[in-house]
Coordinates of C-alpha atoms and ligand atoms in Angstrom, one line a residue:
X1 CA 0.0 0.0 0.0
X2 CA 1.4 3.5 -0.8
X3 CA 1.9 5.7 2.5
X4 CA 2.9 8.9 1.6
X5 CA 2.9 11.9 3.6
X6 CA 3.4 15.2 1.6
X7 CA 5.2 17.0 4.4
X8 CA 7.3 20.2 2.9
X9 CA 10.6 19.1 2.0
X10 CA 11.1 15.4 2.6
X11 CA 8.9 12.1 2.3
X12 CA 8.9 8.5 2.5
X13 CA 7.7 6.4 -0.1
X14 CA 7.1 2.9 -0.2
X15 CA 10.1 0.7 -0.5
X16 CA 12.6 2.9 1.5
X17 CA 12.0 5.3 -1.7
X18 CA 13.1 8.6 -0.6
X19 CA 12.7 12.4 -2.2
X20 CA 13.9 15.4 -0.5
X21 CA 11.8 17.3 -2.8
X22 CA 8.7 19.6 -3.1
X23 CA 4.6 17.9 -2.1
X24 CA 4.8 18.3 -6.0
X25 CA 7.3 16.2 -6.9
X26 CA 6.2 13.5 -3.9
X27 CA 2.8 13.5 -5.7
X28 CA 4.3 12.9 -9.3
X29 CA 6.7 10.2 -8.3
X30 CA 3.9 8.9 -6.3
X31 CA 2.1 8.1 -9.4
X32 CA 5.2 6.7 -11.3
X33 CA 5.3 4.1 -8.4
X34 CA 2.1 3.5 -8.9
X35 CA 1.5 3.2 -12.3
X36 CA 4.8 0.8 -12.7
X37 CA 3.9 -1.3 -10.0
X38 CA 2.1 -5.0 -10.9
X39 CA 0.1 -6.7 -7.9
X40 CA -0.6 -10.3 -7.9
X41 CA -3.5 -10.4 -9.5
X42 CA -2.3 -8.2 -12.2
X43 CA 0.9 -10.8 -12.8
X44 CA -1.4 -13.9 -12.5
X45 CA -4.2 -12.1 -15.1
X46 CA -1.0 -11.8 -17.5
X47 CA 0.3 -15.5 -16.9
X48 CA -2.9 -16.7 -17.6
X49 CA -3.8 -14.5 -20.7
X50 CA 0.3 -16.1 -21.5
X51 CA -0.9 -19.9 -21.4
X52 CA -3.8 -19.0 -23.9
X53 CA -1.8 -17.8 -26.0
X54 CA 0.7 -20.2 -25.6
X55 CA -1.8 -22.6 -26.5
X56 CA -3.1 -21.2 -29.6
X57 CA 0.3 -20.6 -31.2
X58 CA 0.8 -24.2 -30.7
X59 CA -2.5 -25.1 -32.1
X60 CA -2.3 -22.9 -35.7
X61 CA 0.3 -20.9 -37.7
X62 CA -0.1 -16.6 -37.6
X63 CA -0.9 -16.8 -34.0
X64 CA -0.1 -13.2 -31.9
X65 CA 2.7 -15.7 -29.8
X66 CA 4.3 -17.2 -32.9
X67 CA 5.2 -20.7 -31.3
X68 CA 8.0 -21.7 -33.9
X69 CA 9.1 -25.2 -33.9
X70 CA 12.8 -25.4 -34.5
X71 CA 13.3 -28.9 -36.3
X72 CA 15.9 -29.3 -34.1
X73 CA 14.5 -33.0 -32.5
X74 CA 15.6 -33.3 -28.9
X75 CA 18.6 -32.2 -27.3
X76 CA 22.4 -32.5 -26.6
X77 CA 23.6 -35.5 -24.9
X78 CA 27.1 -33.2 -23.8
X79 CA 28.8 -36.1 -25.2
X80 CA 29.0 -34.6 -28.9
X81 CA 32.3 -33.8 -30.5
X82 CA 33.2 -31.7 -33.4
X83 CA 34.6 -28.7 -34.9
X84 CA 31.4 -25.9 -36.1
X85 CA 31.2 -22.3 -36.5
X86 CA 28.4 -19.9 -35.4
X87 CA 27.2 -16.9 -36.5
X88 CA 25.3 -14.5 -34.0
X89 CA 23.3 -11.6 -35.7
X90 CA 20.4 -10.1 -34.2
X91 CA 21.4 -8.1 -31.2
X92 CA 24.2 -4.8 -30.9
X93 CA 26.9 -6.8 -32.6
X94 CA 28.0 -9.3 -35.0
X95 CA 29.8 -12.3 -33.5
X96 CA 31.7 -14.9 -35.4
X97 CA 33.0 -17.8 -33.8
X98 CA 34.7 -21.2 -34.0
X99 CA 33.5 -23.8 -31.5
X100 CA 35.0 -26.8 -30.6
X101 CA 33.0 -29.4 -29.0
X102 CA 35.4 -31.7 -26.7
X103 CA 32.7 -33.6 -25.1
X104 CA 31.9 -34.5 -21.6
X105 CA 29.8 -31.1 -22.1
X106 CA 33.3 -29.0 -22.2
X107 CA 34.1 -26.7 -25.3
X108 CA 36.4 -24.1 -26.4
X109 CA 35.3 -21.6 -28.4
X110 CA 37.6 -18.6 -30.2
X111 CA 35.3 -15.5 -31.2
X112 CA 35.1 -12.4 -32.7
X113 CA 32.8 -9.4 -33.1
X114 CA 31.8 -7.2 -35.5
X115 CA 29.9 -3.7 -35.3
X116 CA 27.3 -3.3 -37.7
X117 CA 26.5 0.0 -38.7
X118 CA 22.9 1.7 -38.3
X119 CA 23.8 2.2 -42.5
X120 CA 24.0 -2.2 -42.7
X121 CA 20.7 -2.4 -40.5
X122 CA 19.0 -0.1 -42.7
X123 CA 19.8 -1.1 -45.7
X124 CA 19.8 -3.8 -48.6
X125 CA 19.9 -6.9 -47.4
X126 CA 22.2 -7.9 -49.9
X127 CA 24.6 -5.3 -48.8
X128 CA 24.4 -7.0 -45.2
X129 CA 24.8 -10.6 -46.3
X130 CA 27.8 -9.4 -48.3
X131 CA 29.4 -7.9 -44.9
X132 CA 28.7 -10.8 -42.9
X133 CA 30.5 -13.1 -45.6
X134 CA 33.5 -10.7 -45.2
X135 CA 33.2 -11.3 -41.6
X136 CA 33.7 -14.6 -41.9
X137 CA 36.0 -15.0 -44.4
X138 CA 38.4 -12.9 -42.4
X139 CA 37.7 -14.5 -39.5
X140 CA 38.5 -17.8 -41.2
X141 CA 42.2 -16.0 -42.0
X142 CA 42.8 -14.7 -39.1
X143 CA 42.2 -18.4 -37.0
X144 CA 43.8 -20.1 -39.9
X145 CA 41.0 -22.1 -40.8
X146 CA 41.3 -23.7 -44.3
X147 CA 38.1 -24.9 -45.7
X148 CA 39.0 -26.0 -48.9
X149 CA 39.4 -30.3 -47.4
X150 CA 36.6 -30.0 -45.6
X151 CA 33.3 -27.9 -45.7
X152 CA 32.7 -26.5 -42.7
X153 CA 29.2 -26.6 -40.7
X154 CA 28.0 -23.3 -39.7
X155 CA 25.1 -22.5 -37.1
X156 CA 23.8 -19.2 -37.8
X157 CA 21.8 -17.5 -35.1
X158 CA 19.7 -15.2 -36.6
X159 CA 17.6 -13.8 -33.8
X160 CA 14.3 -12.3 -35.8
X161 CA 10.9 -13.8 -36.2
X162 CA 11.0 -16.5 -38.9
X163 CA 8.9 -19.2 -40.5
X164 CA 11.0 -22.0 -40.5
X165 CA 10.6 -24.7 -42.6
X166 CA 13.1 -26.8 -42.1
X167 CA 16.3 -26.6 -40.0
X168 CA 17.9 -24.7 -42.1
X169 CA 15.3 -23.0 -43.8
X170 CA 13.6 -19.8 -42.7
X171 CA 11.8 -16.8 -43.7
X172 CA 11.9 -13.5 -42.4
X173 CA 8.4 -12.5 -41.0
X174 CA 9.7 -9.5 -39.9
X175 CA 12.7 -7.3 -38.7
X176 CA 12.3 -6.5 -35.0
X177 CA 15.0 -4.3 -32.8
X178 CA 16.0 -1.5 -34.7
X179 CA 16.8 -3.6 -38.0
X180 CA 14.8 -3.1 -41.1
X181 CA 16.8 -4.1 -44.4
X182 CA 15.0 -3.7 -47.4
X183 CA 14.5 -7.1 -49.9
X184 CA 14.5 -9.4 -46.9
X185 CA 10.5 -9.7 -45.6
X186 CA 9.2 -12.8 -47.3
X187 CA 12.6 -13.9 -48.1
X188 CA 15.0 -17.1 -46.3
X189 CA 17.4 -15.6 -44.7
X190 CA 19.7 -18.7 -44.5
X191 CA 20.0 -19.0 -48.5
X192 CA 20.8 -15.6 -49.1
X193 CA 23.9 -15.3 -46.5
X194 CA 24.5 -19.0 -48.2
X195 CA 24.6 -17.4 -51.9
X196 CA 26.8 -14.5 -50.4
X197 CA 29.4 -16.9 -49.1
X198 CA 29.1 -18.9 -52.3
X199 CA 29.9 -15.5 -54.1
X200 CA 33.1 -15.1 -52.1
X201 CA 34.5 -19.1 -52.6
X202 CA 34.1 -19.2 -48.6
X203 CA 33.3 -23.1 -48.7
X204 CA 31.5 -23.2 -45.4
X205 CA 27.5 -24.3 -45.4
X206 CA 24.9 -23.6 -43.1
X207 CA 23.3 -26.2 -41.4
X208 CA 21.1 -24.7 -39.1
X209 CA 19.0 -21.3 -38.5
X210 CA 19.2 -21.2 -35.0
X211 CA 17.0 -18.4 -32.9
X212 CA 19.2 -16.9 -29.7
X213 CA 17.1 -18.3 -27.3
X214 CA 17.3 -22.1 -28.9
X215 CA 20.8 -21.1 -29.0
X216 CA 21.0 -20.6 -25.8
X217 CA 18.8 -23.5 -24.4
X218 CA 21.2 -25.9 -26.4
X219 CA 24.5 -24.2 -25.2
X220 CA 23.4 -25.1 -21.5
X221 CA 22.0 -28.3 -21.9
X222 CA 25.1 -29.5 -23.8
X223 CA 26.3 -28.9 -20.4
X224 CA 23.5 -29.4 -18.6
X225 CA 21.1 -31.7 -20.1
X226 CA 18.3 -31.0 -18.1
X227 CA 18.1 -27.4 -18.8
X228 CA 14.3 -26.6 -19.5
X229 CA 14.2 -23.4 -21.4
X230 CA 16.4 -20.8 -22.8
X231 CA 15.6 -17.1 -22.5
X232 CA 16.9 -13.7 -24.1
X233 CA 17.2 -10.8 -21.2
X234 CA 19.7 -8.1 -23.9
X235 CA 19.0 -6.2 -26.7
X236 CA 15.5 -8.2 -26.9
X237 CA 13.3 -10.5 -25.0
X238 CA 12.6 -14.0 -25.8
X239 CA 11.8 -17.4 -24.7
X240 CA 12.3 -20.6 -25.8
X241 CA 11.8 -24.6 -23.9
X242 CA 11.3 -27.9 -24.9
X243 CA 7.7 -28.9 -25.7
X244 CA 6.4 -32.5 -26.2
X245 CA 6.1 -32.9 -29.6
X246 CA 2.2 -34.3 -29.3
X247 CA 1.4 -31.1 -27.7
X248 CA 2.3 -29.1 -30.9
X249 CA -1.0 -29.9 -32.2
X250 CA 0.1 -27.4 -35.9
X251 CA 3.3 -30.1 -36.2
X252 CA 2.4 -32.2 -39.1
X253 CA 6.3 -33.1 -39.8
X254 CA 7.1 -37.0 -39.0
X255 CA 11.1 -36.1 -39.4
X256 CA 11.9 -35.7 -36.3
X257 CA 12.9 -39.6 -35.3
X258 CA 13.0 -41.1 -31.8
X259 CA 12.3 -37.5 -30.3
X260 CA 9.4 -36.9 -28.1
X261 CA 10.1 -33.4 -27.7
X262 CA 11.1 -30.2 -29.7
X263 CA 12.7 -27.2 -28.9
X264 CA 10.1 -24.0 -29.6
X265 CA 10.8 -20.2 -30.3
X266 CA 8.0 -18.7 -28.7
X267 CA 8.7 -15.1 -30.4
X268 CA 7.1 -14.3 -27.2
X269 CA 8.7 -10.6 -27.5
X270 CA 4.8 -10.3 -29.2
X271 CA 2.6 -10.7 -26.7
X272 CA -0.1 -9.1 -25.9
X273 CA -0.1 -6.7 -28.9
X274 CA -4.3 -6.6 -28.8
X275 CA -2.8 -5.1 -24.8
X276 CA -6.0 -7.3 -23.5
X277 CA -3.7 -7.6 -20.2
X278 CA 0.1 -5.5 -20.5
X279 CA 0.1 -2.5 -18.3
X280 CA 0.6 -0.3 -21.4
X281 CA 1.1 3.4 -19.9
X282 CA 1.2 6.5 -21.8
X283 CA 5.2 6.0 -21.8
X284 CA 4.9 2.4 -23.3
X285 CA 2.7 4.1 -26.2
X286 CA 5.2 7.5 -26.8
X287 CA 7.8 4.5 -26.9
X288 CA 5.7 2.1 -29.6
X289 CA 4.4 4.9 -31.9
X290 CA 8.4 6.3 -32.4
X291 CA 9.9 2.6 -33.1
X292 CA 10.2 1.2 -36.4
X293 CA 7.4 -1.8 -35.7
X294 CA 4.3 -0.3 -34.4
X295 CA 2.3 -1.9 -33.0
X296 CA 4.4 -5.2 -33.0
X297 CA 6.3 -6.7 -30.2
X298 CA 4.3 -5.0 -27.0
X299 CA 6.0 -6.9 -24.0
X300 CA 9.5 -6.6 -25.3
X301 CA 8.8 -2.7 -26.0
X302 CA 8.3 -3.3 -21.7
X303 CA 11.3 -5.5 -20.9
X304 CA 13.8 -5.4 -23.1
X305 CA 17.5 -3.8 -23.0
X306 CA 16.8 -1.8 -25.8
X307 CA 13.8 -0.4 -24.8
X308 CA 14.2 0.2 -20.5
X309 CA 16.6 3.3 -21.0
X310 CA 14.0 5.1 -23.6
X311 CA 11.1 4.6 -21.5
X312 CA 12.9 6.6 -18.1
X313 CA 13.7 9.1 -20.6
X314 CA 10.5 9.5 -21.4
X315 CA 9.3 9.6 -17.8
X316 CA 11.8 12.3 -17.0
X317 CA 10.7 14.3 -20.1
X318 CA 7.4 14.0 -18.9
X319 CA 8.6 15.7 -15.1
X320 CA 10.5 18.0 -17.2
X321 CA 7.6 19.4 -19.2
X322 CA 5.9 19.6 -15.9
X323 CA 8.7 21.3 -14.2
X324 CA 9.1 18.9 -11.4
X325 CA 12.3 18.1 -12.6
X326 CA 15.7 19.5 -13.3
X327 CA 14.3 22.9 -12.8
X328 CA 12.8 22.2 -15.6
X329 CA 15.3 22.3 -18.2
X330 CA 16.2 19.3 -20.5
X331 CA 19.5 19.1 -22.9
X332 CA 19.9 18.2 -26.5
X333 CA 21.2 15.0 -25.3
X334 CA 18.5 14.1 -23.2
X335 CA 15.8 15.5 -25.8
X336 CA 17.4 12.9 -28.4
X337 CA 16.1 9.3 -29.1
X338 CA 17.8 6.1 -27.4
X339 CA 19.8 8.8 -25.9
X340 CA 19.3 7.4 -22.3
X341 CA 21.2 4.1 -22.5
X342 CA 19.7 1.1 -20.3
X343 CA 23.4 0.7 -19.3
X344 CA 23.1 3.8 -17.1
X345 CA 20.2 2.7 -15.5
X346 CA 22.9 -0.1 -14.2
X347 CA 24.8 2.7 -12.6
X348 CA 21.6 4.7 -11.0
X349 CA 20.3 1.7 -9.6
X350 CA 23.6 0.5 -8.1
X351 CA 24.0 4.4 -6.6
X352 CA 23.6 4.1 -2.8
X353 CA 25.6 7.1 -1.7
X354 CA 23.9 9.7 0.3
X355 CA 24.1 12.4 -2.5
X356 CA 24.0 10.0 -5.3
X357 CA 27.3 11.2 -7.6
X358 CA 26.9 8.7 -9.5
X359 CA 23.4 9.1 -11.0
X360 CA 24.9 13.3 -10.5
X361 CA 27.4 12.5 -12.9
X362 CA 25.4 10.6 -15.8
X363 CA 22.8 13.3 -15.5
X364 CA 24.9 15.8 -15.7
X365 CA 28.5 14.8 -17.3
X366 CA 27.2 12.2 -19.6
X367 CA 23.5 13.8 -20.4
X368 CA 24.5 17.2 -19.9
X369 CA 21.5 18.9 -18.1
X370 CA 23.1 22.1 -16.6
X371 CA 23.1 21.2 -12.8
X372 CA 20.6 18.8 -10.5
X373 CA 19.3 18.8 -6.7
X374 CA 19.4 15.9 -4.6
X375 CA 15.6 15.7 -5.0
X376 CA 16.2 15.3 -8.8
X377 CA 19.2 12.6 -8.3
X378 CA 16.5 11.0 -5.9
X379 CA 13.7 10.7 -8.6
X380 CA 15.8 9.7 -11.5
X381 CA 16.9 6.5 -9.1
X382 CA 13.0 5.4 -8.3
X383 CA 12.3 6.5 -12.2
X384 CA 14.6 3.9 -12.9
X385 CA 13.9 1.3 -10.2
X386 CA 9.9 1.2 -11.2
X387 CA 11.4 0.6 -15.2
X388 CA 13.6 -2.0 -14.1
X389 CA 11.1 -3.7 -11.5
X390 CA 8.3 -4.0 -13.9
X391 CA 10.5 -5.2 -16.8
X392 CA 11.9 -8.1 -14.4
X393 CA 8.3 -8.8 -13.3
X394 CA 7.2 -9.1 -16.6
X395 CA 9.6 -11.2 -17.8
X396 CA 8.9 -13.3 -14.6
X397 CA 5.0 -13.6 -15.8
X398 CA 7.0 -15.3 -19.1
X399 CA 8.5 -18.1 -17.5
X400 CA 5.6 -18.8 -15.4
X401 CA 3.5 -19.1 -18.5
X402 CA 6.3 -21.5 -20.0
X403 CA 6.5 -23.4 -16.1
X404 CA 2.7 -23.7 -16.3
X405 CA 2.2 -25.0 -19.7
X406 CA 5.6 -27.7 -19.3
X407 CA 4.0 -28.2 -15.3
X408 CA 6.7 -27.5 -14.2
X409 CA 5.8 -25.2 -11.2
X410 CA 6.5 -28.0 -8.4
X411 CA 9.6 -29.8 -9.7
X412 CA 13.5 -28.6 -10.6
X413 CA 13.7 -26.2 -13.5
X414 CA 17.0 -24.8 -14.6
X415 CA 16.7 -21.8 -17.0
X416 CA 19.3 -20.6 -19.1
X417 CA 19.7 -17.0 -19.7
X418 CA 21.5 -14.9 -22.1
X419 CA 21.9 -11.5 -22.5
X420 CA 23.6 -8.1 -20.8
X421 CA 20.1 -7.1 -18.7
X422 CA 20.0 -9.9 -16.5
X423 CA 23.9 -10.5 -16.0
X424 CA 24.5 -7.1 -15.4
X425 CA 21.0 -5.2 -14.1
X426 CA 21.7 -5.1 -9.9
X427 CA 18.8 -7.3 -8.9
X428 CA 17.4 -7.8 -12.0
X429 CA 17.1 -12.0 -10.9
X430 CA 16.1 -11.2 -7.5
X431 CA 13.2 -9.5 -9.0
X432 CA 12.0 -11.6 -11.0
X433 CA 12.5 -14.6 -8.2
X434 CA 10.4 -12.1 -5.9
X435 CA 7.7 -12.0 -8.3
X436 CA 7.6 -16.0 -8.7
X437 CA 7.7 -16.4 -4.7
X438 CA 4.9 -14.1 -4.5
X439 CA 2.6 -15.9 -6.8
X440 CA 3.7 -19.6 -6.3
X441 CA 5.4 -19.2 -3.1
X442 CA 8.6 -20.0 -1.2
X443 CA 8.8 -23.4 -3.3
X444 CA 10.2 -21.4 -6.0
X445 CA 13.2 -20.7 -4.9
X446 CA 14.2 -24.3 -4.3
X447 CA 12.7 -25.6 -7.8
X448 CA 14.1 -22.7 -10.1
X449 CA 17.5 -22.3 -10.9
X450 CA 18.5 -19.7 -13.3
X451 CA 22.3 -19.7 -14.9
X452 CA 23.7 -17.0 -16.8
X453 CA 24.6 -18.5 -20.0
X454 CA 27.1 -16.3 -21.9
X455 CA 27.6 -18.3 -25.4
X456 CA 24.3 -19.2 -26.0
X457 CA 24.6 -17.8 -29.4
X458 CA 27.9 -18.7 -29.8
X459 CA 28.0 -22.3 -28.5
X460 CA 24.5 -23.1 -28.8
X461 CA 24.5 -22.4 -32.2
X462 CA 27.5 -24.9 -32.8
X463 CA 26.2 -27.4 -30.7
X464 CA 22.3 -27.1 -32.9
X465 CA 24.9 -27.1 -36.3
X466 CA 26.5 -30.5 -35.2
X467 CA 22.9 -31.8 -34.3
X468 CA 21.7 -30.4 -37.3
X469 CA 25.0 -32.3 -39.1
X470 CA 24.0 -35.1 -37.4
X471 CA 20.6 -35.3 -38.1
X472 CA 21.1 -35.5 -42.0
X473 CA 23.8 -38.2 -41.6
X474 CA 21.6 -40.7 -40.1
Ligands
LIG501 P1 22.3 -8.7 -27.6 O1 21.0 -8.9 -27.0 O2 22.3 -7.6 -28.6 O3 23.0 -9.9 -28.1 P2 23.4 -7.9 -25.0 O4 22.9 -9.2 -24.4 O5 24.7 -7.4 -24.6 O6 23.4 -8.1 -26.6 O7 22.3 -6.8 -24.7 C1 22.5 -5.5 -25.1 C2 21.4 -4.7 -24.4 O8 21.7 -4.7 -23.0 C3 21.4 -3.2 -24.8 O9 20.0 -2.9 -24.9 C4 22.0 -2.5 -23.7 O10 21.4 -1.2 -23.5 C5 21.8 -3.4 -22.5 N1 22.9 -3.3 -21.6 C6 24.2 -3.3 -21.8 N2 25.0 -3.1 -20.7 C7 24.1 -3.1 -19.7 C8 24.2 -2.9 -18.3 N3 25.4 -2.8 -17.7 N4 23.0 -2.8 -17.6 C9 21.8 -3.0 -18.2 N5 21.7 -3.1 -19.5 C10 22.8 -3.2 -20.2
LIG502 MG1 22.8 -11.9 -27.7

């Protein structure tokens, strides 16, 4: 319940927030707090609404939760051995890498990264393709990898909704975080980076189209074979777990031999786009109506990396306007689009100094506003702390759905997660375990395990190329 007392200059707020400010201020931060926050009905109205849709992407093709089967049948023993290269595109970088798989779930793994420019991710998709063959080809130099004995296998994690028709066959539905090549909607993504390699004699074939989160599912369970699901907390937010394959009712392949179960990219980044049950705030639709997919991917627009820092920029524009906050003045920096990195929101939240310097210093060094009170340093931190919270809350209703559906919510359930937000967010993992305890209780934090899993798109990748490999041998 939200006690606050609008004495002159300083308040308590709920969860040891603090501002040192004006009744003004109290009052607008008070409704931040409120309108960020999720009870547990909210969170159990959005797992459930989760589960439906769940369901019906598993029951027919062009459903709002995409459900996308990835061919791959089964997974790792740990056991596998091999030499296979991955390719990671779909997030802030490019990543090349050679992976070899030493069984007994061990690996090594020699990687490199590329940057590609806003100009690539806007641009042909021919022109892309063409890069990322260059990327490899010099990456195959530089590691003194010779191709021309052997063919190598490559895994290429290409992290955008697809329909996938076979396991290495997909086409682009559509381009999601900040990409949006022309000539490559309606198109396989696979063939054309294959026809670009082909162009430039590198002798490498690609074996699999591998989504980050199947990537990342596989790289753990190489290790860990009981590793349920495999989620995205970076740049984007996904989910992916094994599903019986009798339960993917839209399935009508018989290839998938002895398996009884199937990995499945949920493209869960779309939920809720009718927003029957998303807290969608005025923030969340500034954010939606100014990105390059309207109207598309609603909860990542709430959780993701790419989208936490824009949506506290918005909020503080907002106080601006209203003159609750920084005097009232704003900067060209902090007027600008994406200005307000997620990264900083890092650095705020992990400010626990009395005059917070630190949050002072990205305000003012880093986004240039001309000076700021404590009271402003104050609001910025529980600006930020309401983003975060709800973001990792969110995500938390995600899993649930998945726990639910797999019934999983009484037994041991490892999840593997990749991506910058939840390895380096401070608490980002408690919150979301908070959120589970509330609604299932203490059980949870006994049954669910999470583990940081860093190569998902690298390893896991490899390791879905050399089942892929595999596969076609038998
Ligand atoms: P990708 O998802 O693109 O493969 P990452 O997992 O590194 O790559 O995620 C990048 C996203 O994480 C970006 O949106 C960035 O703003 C965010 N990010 C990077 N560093 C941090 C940090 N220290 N704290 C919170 N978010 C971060
Ligand atoms: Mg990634």
């Amino acid at each position: 319940m939200l006690t606050v007392s609008a004495r002159e200059n300083t308040s308590t707020l709920p969860c040891g927030y603090k501002v040192d400010g004006t009744p003004g201020q109290i009052e607008a931060i008070r409704q931040v707090i409120d309108l960020f926050s999720l009870n547990k009905d909210q969170l159990t109205k959005i797992i459930a609404q989760f589960v439906d849709e769940m369901g019906k992407g598993l029951d027919h093709d062009g459903a709002t939760v995409a459900m996308i089967p990835s061919f791959v049948p089964g997974k790792p023993t740990g056991k596998e051995t091999g030499t296979y290269l991955a390719l990671d595109l779909g997030g802030t970088n490019l990543r090349v890498c050679k992976v070899v798989l030493l069984g007994d779930g061990k690996y090594d793994i020699h990687q490199r990264k590329y940057v590609v420019s806003e100009t690539l991710k806007r641009g042909k998709m021919h022109d892309l393709c063409d890069f990322i063959a260059e990327c490899v080809g010099a990456f195959l130099s530089e590691q003194h990898t010779s191709t021309d004995s052997e063919r190598l296998k490559l895994g290429f994690t290409f992290s955008f909704p697809i329909f996938q028709t076979s396991m290495n066959r997909g086409v682009l539905k559509q381009w999601t975080k900040g990409f949006a090549c022309s000539g490559a909607v309606g198109k396989d993504a696979a063939l054309m980076l294959q026809e670009a390699l082909h162009k430039k004699h590198i002798n490498v074939d690609i074996v699999a189209i591998v989504n980050d989160t199947v990537g990342t599912l596989m790289a753990h369970a190489y290790q860990e074979p009981d590793t349920m699901m495999g989620v995205i907390m970076g740049t984007g937010a996904n989910i992916s777990y094994c599903e019986k394959i009798a339960n993917i009712t839209k399935w009508k392949q018989q290839d998938h031999g002895s398996a009884e179960e199937m990995a499945i990219n949920m493209e869960c980044g779309a939920f809720d786009c009718e927003r029957r049950v998303l807290p969608v705030t005025v923030y969340d639709q500034r954010i939606d109506r100014q990105s390059l997919n309207v109207h598309e991917q609603q909860h990542e627009k709430m959780i993701a990396g790419m989208y936490l820092g824009e949506i506290t920029r918005q909020i503080m524009l907002d106080m601006i306007d209203r003159r609750l906050l920084f005097g009232g003045r704003s900067s060209s920096e902090l007027n600008r689009q994406w200005s307000f990195d997620t990264a900083y929101m890092s650095t705020i939240e992990k400010d626990t100094s009395a005059k917070l310097l630190d949050t002072g210093h990205i305000l003012e060094s880093i986004m240039n506003i001309p000076s700021t009170a404590l009271a402003d340093r104050q609001m910025v931190k529980i600006i930020t702390t309401c983003v975060g919270r709800r973001a990792a809350r969110l995500h938390a209703c995600g899993l649930a759905g998945v726990m639910t559906q797999t019934r999983k919510l009484d037994t041991a359930c490892t999840i593997a997660v990749d991506g910058s937000l939840f390895e380096f967010y401070p608490n980002f993992e408690k919150n979301i375990m908070d959120a589970l305890v509330e609604i299932y209780g203490p059980k949870m934090k006994d049954n669910v395990k999470f583990a940081l899993s860093r190569d998902g798109s690298g390893l896991g990748a490899a390791v879905v190329a050399m089942m892929a490999h595999k596969h076609t041998q038998k």
